[in-house]
N, C-alpha and C. Protein backbone atom coordinates (compact mmCIF):
# COMPACT_ATOMS: atom_id res chain seq x y z
N MET A 1 -57.94 42.62 77.77
CA MET A 1 -56.60 42.31 78.34
C MET A 1 -56.95 41.16 79.58
N ALA A 2 -56.14 40.19 79.54
CA ALA A 2 -56.24 39.05 80.54
C ALA A 2 -55.67 39.61 81.90
N ASP A 3 -56.27 39.12 82.96
CA ASP A 3 -55.80 39.50 84.27
C ASP A 3 -54.54 38.73 84.72
N THR A 4 -54.43 37.45 84.26
CA THR A 4 -53.33 36.66 84.53
C THR A 4 -52.69 36.02 83.24
N MET A 5 -51.47 35.43 83.50
CA MET A 5 -50.73 34.72 82.54
C MET A 5 -50.33 33.35 82.99
N GLN A 6 -50.02 32.56 82.03
CA GLN A 6 -49.52 31.16 82.52
C GLN A 6 -48.00 31.28 83.02
N PHE A 7 -47.72 30.48 84.04
CA PHE A 7 -46.43 30.62 84.59
C PHE A 7 -45.99 29.07 84.70
N ASP A 8 -44.85 28.69 84.29
CA ASP A 8 -44.29 27.48 84.53
C ASP A 8 -42.87 27.46 84.94
N LEU A 9 -42.50 26.64 85.92
CA LEU A 9 -41.16 26.58 86.44
C LEU A 9 -40.83 25.12 86.37
N VAL A 10 -39.74 24.77 85.72
CA VAL A 10 -39.11 23.50 85.63
C VAL A 10 -37.73 23.43 85.86
N SER A 11 -37.25 22.20 86.39
CA SER A 11 -35.77 21.97 86.62
C SER A 11 -35.52 20.58 85.97
N PRO A 12 -34.29 20.32 85.80
CA PRO A 12 -34.02 19.00 85.21
C PRO A 12 -34.56 17.77 86.06
N GLU A 13 -34.90 17.97 87.31
CA GLU A 13 -35.38 16.85 88.10
C GLU A 13 -36.92 16.77 88.03
N ARG A 14 -37.65 17.90 87.92
CA ARG A 14 -39.13 17.91 87.95
C ARG A 14 -39.73 19.31 87.46
N SER A 15 -41.00 19.33 87.27
CA SER A 15 -41.82 20.38 87.09
C SER A 15 -42.24 20.94 88.46
N LEU A 16 -41.95 22.14 88.89
CA LEU A 16 -42.34 22.46 90.10
C LEU A 16 -43.57 23.41 90.24
N ALA A 17 -43.81 24.06 89.16
CA ALA A 17 -45.12 24.90 89.12
C ALA A 17 -45.60 25.10 87.86
N SER A 18 -46.99 25.04 87.66
CA SER A 18 -47.67 25.35 86.57
C SER A 18 -48.99 26.04 86.96
N MET A 19 -49.09 27.33 86.85
CA MET A 19 -50.20 28.08 87.43
C MET A 19 -50.39 29.38 86.74
N GLN A 20 -51.60 30.01 87.08
CA GLN A 20 -51.77 31.30 86.63
C GLN A 20 -51.14 32.33 87.51
N ALA A 21 -50.58 33.48 86.98
CA ALA A 21 -49.85 34.39 87.78
C ALA A 21 -50.29 35.82 87.28
N THR A 22 -50.30 36.77 88.17
CA THR A 22 -50.40 38.18 87.86
C THR A 22 -49.03 38.84 87.72
N GLU A 23 -47.99 38.33 88.43
CA GLU A 23 -46.66 38.85 88.32
C GLU A 23 -45.62 37.84 88.74
N VAL A 24 -44.49 37.78 88.11
CA VAL A 24 -43.38 36.86 88.50
C VAL A 24 -42.19 37.91 88.74
N GLN A 25 -41.55 37.88 89.98
CA GLN A 25 -40.44 38.57 90.14
C GLN A 25 -39.26 37.60 90.03
N ILE A 26 -38.25 38.05 89.15
CA ILE A 26 -37.30 37.06 88.70
C ILE A 26 -35.92 37.66 88.89
N PRO A 27 -34.95 37.00 89.60
CA PRO A 27 -33.72 37.28 89.88
C PRO A 27 -32.75 37.05 88.50
N GLY A 28 -32.71 38.13 87.70
CA GLY A 28 -32.14 38.21 86.39
C GLY A 28 -30.58 38.35 86.76
N ALA A 29 -29.66 37.84 85.83
CA ALA A 29 -28.30 38.03 85.88
C ALA A 29 -27.91 39.47 85.73
N ASP A 30 -28.67 40.24 85.06
CA ASP A 30 -28.34 41.63 85.04
C ASP A 30 -29.31 42.55 85.96
N GLY A 31 -29.94 41.88 86.93
CA GLY A 31 -30.77 42.69 87.97
C GLY A 31 -32.05 42.04 88.12
N ASP A 32 -32.82 42.25 89.04
CA ASP A 32 -34.18 41.66 89.34
C ASP A 32 -34.97 42.30 88.47
N PHE A 33 -36.12 41.82 88.01
CA PHE A 33 -37.17 42.43 87.09
C PHE A 33 -38.45 41.55 87.40
N THR A 34 -39.61 42.19 87.05
CA THR A 34 -40.83 41.63 87.28
C THR A 34 -41.46 41.54 85.82
N ALA A 35 -42.00 40.30 85.63
CA ALA A 35 -42.63 39.99 84.30
C ALA A 35 -44.21 40.07 84.74
N MET A 36 -45.03 40.71 83.93
CA MET A 36 -46.42 40.87 84.15
C MET A 36 -47.10 40.43 82.82
N VAL A 37 -48.47 40.37 82.96
CA VAL A 37 -49.44 40.08 81.73
C VAL A 37 -48.98 41.22 80.66
N ASP A 38 -48.80 40.71 79.54
CA ASP A 38 -48.50 41.58 78.25
C ASP A 38 -47.06 42.12 78.28
N HIS A 39 -46.24 41.42 79.07
CA HIS A 39 -44.84 41.96 79.06
C HIS A 39 -44.34 41.66 77.65
N ALA A 40 -43.45 42.64 77.32
CA ALA A 40 -42.67 42.50 76.02
C ALA A 40 -41.78 41.23 76.11
N PRO A 41 -41.72 40.59 74.99
CA PRO A 41 -41.04 39.39 74.94
C PRO A 41 -39.48 39.61 75.28
N VAL A 42 -38.93 38.76 76.09
CA VAL A 42 -37.45 38.84 76.48
C VAL A 42 -37.08 37.47 77.12
N ILE A 43 -35.74 37.14 76.85
CA ILE A 43 -35.18 36.01 77.39
C ILE A 43 -34.00 36.47 78.24
N SER A 44 -33.96 35.93 79.52
CA SER A 44 -32.90 36.41 80.49
C SER A 44 -32.29 35.22 81.10
N THR A 45 -31.04 35.25 81.40
CA THR A 45 -30.31 34.41 82.29
C THR A 45 -30.61 34.54 83.82
N LEU A 46 -30.65 33.68 84.62
CA LEU A 46 -30.90 33.69 86.03
C LEU A 46 -29.65 33.74 86.84
N ARG A 47 -29.63 34.41 87.98
CA ARG A 47 -28.71 34.28 88.99
C ARG A 47 -29.35 33.67 90.16
N PRO A 48 -28.45 33.10 91.12
CA PRO A 48 -29.05 32.47 92.29
C PRO A 48 -29.95 33.59 93.10
N GLY A 49 -31.09 33.33 93.46
CA GLY A 49 -32.05 34.17 94.16
C GLY A 49 -33.34 33.48 94.41
N ILE A 50 -34.35 34.48 94.81
CA ILE A 50 -35.68 34.01 95.17
C ILE A 50 -36.50 34.38 94.00
N LEU A 51 -37.28 33.50 93.37
CA LEU A 51 -38.13 33.70 92.32
C LEU A 51 -39.53 33.77 93.00
N THR A 52 -40.31 34.87 92.84
CA THR A 52 -41.70 35.02 93.58
C THR A 52 -42.60 35.19 92.43
N VAL A 53 -43.82 34.21 92.77
CA VAL A 53 -44.99 34.18 91.89
C VAL A 53 -46.10 34.66 92.65
N VAL A 54 -46.69 35.64 92.09
CA VAL A 54 -48.02 36.25 92.65
C VAL A 54 -49.11 35.89 91.89
N GLY A 55 -50.13 35.24 92.32
CA GLY A 55 -51.27 34.83 91.57
C GLY A 55 -52.53 35.00 92.40
N PRO A 56 -53.74 34.50 91.67
CA PRO A 56 -54.94 34.54 92.47
C PRO A 56 -55.07 33.63 93.77
N ASP A 57 -54.17 32.70 93.69
CA ASP A 57 -54.19 31.81 94.92
C ASP A 57 -53.09 32.20 96.00
N GLY A 58 -52.55 33.34 95.77
CA GLY A 58 -51.52 33.74 96.80
C GLY A 58 -50.07 33.98 96.26
N THR A 59 -49.19 34.02 97.08
CA THR A 59 -47.66 34.15 96.70
C THR A 59 -46.88 32.88 96.98
N LYS A 60 -46.12 32.47 95.96
CA LYS A 60 -45.33 31.29 96.26
C LYS A 60 -43.89 31.74 95.92
N LYS A 61 -42.93 31.16 96.66
CA LYS A 61 -41.41 31.58 96.43
C LYS A 61 -40.67 30.32 96.24
N TYR A 62 -39.71 30.39 95.41
CA TYR A 62 -38.85 29.42 94.94
C TYR A 62 -37.27 30.03 95.17
N ALA A 63 -36.48 29.01 95.48
CA ALA A 63 -35.07 29.34 95.54
C ALA A 63 -34.62 28.71 94.11
N VAL A 64 -33.90 29.49 93.38
CA VAL A 64 -33.31 29.08 91.96
C VAL A 64 -31.76 29.28 92.08
N THR A 65 -31.09 28.43 91.39
CA THR A 65 -29.66 28.69 91.34
C THR A 65 -29.09 29.24 90.13
N GLY A 66 -29.90 29.49 89.16
CA GLY A 66 -29.46 29.90 87.77
C GLY A 66 -30.42 29.24 86.90
N GLY A 67 -30.26 29.51 85.55
CA GLY A 67 -31.10 28.98 84.34
C GLY A 67 -31.51 30.07 83.47
N PHE A 68 -32.67 30.08 82.83
CA PHE A 68 -33.12 31.04 81.95
C PHE A 68 -34.63 31.23 82.24
N ALA A 69 -35.03 32.53 81.84
CA ALA A 69 -36.46 32.84 81.93
C ALA A 69 -36.76 33.32 80.54
N GLU A 70 -38.02 32.80 79.96
CA GLU A 70 -38.42 33.31 78.80
C GLU A 70 -39.92 34.04 79.10
N ILE A 71 -39.92 35.26 78.82
CA ILE A 71 -41.12 36.02 79.12
C ILE A 71 -41.83 36.39 77.64
N GLY A 72 -43.07 36.20 77.56
CA GLY A 72 -43.87 36.61 76.44
C GLY A 72 -45.10 37.26 76.82
N THR A 73 -45.94 37.55 75.72
CA THR A 73 -47.16 38.24 76.09
C THR A 73 -48.03 37.34 76.79
N ALA A 74 -48.06 36.01 76.51
CA ALA A 74 -49.03 35.04 77.14
C ALA A 74 -48.50 34.29 78.31
N GLY A 75 -47.32 34.52 78.59
CA GLY A 75 -46.86 33.81 79.93
C GLY A 75 -45.26 33.98 80.10
N THR A 76 -44.99 33.21 81.13
CA THR A 76 -43.53 33.20 81.66
C THR A 76 -43.12 31.74 81.88
N SER A 77 -42.05 31.32 81.32
CA SER A 77 -41.35 29.97 81.65
C SER A 77 -40.07 30.27 82.14
N VAL A 78 -39.69 29.47 83.18
CA VAL A 78 -38.36 29.42 83.84
C VAL A 78 -37.98 28.04 83.91
N LEU A 79 -36.77 28.00 83.23
CA LEU A 79 -36.03 26.66 83.22
C LEU A 79 -34.70 26.91 84.24
N ALA A 80 -34.95 26.47 85.26
CA ALA A 80 -33.87 26.63 86.35
C ALA A 80 -32.94 25.41 86.36
N GLU A 81 -31.61 25.76 86.73
CA GLU A 81 -30.65 24.75 86.84
C GLU A 81 -31.07 23.83 88.06
N ARG A 82 -31.45 24.48 89.21
CA ARG A 82 -31.98 23.91 90.29
C ARG A 82 -33.12 24.86 90.86
N ALA A 83 -34.12 24.29 91.52
CA ALA A 83 -35.20 24.98 92.09
C ALA A 83 -35.82 24.26 93.19
N ILE A 84 -35.96 25.07 94.24
CA ILE A 84 -36.55 24.42 95.54
C ILE A 84 -37.65 25.45 95.99
N PRO A 85 -38.91 24.92 96.33
CA PRO A 85 -39.80 25.75 97.01
C PRO A 85 -39.25 26.37 98.30
N ALA A 86 -39.21 27.58 98.37
CA ALA A 86 -38.52 28.34 99.36
C ALA A 86 -38.95 27.82 100.86
N ASP A 87 -40.12 27.33 101.08
CA ASP A 87 -40.55 26.87 102.36
C ASP A 87 -40.10 25.26 102.54
N GLU A 88 -39.43 24.72 101.55
CA GLU A 88 -38.85 23.38 101.69
C GLU A 88 -37.35 23.42 101.78
N ALA A 89 -36.77 24.57 101.56
CA ALA A 89 -35.26 24.76 101.47
C ALA A 89 -34.72 24.67 102.95
N THR A 90 -33.70 23.82 103.11
CA THR A 90 -33.09 23.60 104.40
C THR A 90 -31.64 24.22 104.33
N ALA A 91 -31.01 24.44 105.46
CA ALA A 91 -29.65 24.85 105.55
C ALA A 91 -28.70 23.95 104.91
N SER A 92 -28.85 22.71 105.11
CA SER A 92 -27.93 21.78 104.54
C SER A 92 -28.11 21.64 102.88
N ASP A 93 -29.41 21.95 102.39
CA ASP A 93 -29.45 22.05 101.03
C ASP A 93 -28.47 23.22 100.38
N ILE A 94 -28.71 24.41 101.09
CA ILE A 94 -28.04 25.59 100.49
C ILE A 94 -26.48 25.53 100.92
N ASP A 95 -26.17 24.89 102.10
CA ASP A 95 -24.83 24.87 102.40
C ASP A 95 -24.13 23.92 101.34
N ALA A 96 -24.74 22.86 100.89
CA ALA A 96 -24.14 22.00 99.72
C ALA A 96 -23.99 22.73 98.53
N LEU A 97 -24.93 23.64 98.12
CA LEU A 97 -24.69 24.41 96.99
C LEU A 97 -23.72 25.46 97.05
N ILE A 98 -23.49 25.99 98.25
CA ILE A 98 -22.30 27.00 98.68
C ILE A 98 -21.06 26.23 98.57
N GLU A 99 -20.89 25.03 99.09
CA GLU A 99 -19.66 24.32 98.98
C GLU A 99 -19.15 23.98 97.63
N ALA A 100 -20.33 23.64 96.77
CA ALA A 100 -19.98 23.36 95.37
C ALA A 100 -19.55 24.54 94.58
N ALA A 101 -20.06 25.83 94.90
CA ALA A 101 -19.69 27.03 94.27
C ALA A 101 -18.22 27.36 94.92
N GLN A 102 -17.97 27.19 96.07
CA GLN A 102 -16.56 27.45 96.68
C GLN A 102 -15.53 26.41 95.85
N ALA A 103 -15.90 25.24 95.68
CA ALA A 103 -14.97 24.37 95.06
C ALA A 103 -14.67 24.75 93.67
N ALA A 104 -15.75 25.10 92.91
CA ALA A 104 -15.55 25.60 91.63
C ALA A 104 -14.72 26.96 91.50
N ALA A 105 -14.85 27.78 92.53
CA ALA A 105 -14.22 28.94 92.58
C ALA A 105 -12.70 28.84 92.92
N SER A 106 -12.35 27.84 93.70
CA SER A 106 -10.99 27.47 94.05
C SER A 106 -10.34 27.01 92.91
N SER A 107 -10.87 26.43 91.93
CA SER A 107 -10.26 25.76 90.83
C SER A 107 -10.34 26.68 89.61
N ALA A 108 -10.96 27.76 89.59
CA ALA A 108 -11.23 28.62 88.54
C ALA A 108 -9.83 29.33 88.16
N THR A 109 -9.79 29.71 86.91
CA THR A 109 -8.59 30.39 86.42
C THR A 109 -8.93 31.47 85.42
N GLY A 110 -8.07 32.40 85.22
CA GLY A 110 -8.35 33.40 84.30
C GLY A 110 -9.54 34.13 84.48
N SER A 111 -10.32 34.52 83.54
CA SER A 111 -11.61 35.31 83.53
C SER A 111 -12.74 34.63 84.40
N GLY A 112 -12.51 33.36 84.60
CA GLY A 112 -13.52 32.54 85.17
C GLY A 112 -13.58 32.78 86.72
N VAL A 113 -12.55 33.37 87.17
CA VAL A 113 -12.31 33.56 88.69
C VAL A 113 -13.41 34.55 89.19
N ASP A 114 -13.55 35.57 88.48
CA ASP A 114 -14.67 36.66 88.84
C ASP A 114 -16.06 35.94 88.87
N THR A 115 -16.23 35.33 87.82
CA THR A 115 -17.68 34.63 87.64
C THR A 115 -17.93 33.61 88.85
N ALA A 116 -16.96 32.94 89.09
CA ALA A 116 -16.99 31.87 90.23
C ALA A 116 -17.27 32.61 91.49
N ASN A 117 -16.51 33.56 91.69
CA ASN A 117 -16.56 34.26 93.09
C ASN A 117 -17.94 34.99 93.13
N LYS A 118 -18.40 35.44 92.10
CA LYS A 118 -19.82 35.97 92.18
C LYS A 118 -20.75 34.97 92.49
N MET A 119 -20.66 33.75 91.83
CA MET A 119 -21.54 32.60 92.21
C MET A 119 -21.52 32.34 93.66
N VAL A 120 -20.28 32.45 94.36
CA VAL A 120 -20.33 32.12 95.79
C VAL A 120 -21.06 33.01 96.51
N ALA A 121 -20.74 34.41 96.15
CA ALA A 121 -21.57 35.48 96.80
C ALA A 121 -22.92 35.43 96.62
N ASP A 122 -23.55 35.10 95.46
CA ASP A 122 -24.98 34.98 95.25
C ASP A 122 -25.47 33.73 95.96
N MET A 123 -24.71 32.74 96.18
CA MET A 123 -25.28 31.55 96.90
C MET A 123 -25.30 31.95 98.44
N GLU A 124 -24.36 32.66 98.88
CA GLU A 124 -24.43 33.02 100.45
C GLU A 124 -25.56 33.98 100.43
N ALA A 125 -25.85 34.93 99.54
CA ALA A 125 -27.01 35.90 99.60
C ALA A 125 -28.24 35.11 99.72
N LEU A 126 -28.37 34.09 98.84
CA LEU A 126 -29.66 33.20 98.72
C LEU A 126 -29.83 32.73 100.12
N LYS A 127 -28.83 32.10 100.69
CA LYS A 127 -28.95 31.45 102.09
C LYS A 127 -29.56 32.63 102.94
N ALA A 128 -29.01 33.74 103.05
CA ALA A 128 -29.55 34.82 103.90
C ALA A 128 -30.86 35.23 103.51
N GLN A 129 -31.39 35.28 102.27
CA GLN A 129 -32.68 35.66 101.84
C GLN A 129 -33.63 34.62 102.35
N LEU A 130 -33.30 33.33 102.31
CA LEU A 130 -34.07 32.29 102.70
C LEU A 130 -34.12 32.31 104.44
N GLY A 131 -33.12 32.77 104.98
CA GLY A 131 -33.20 32.75 106.43
C GLY A 131 -32.98 31.34 106.99
N VAL A 132 -32.12 30.46 106.33
CA VAL A 132 -31.79 29.25 106.88
C VAL A 132 -30.35 29.17 107.27
């Protein structure tokens, strides 16, 4: 059994990470979970939150706003709508995301209202987690 797995994080703007990892803590839409070596294959949607990668070179954290995670026995790939290394995130970055979510929530109708309000709450929680 291998001690590490391949981890890749990409967003539409760039590739943020490609490294070996022992575990990846993922903010899944249905709850947080941890992918490890030889994890059962699964695909999950992401909610805004902190994605944490633990590997031989230490721990790295990324703020993600949504997207998809594909976990397999050989590795984990995350396709994020937006992703920022947590140590590079600024209050203005996150405030802009919160404002966009609030604008979407104010124009939402029908069944989209709850989803839009949840997005605003998740973005505000992300800001608190980052401490910015």
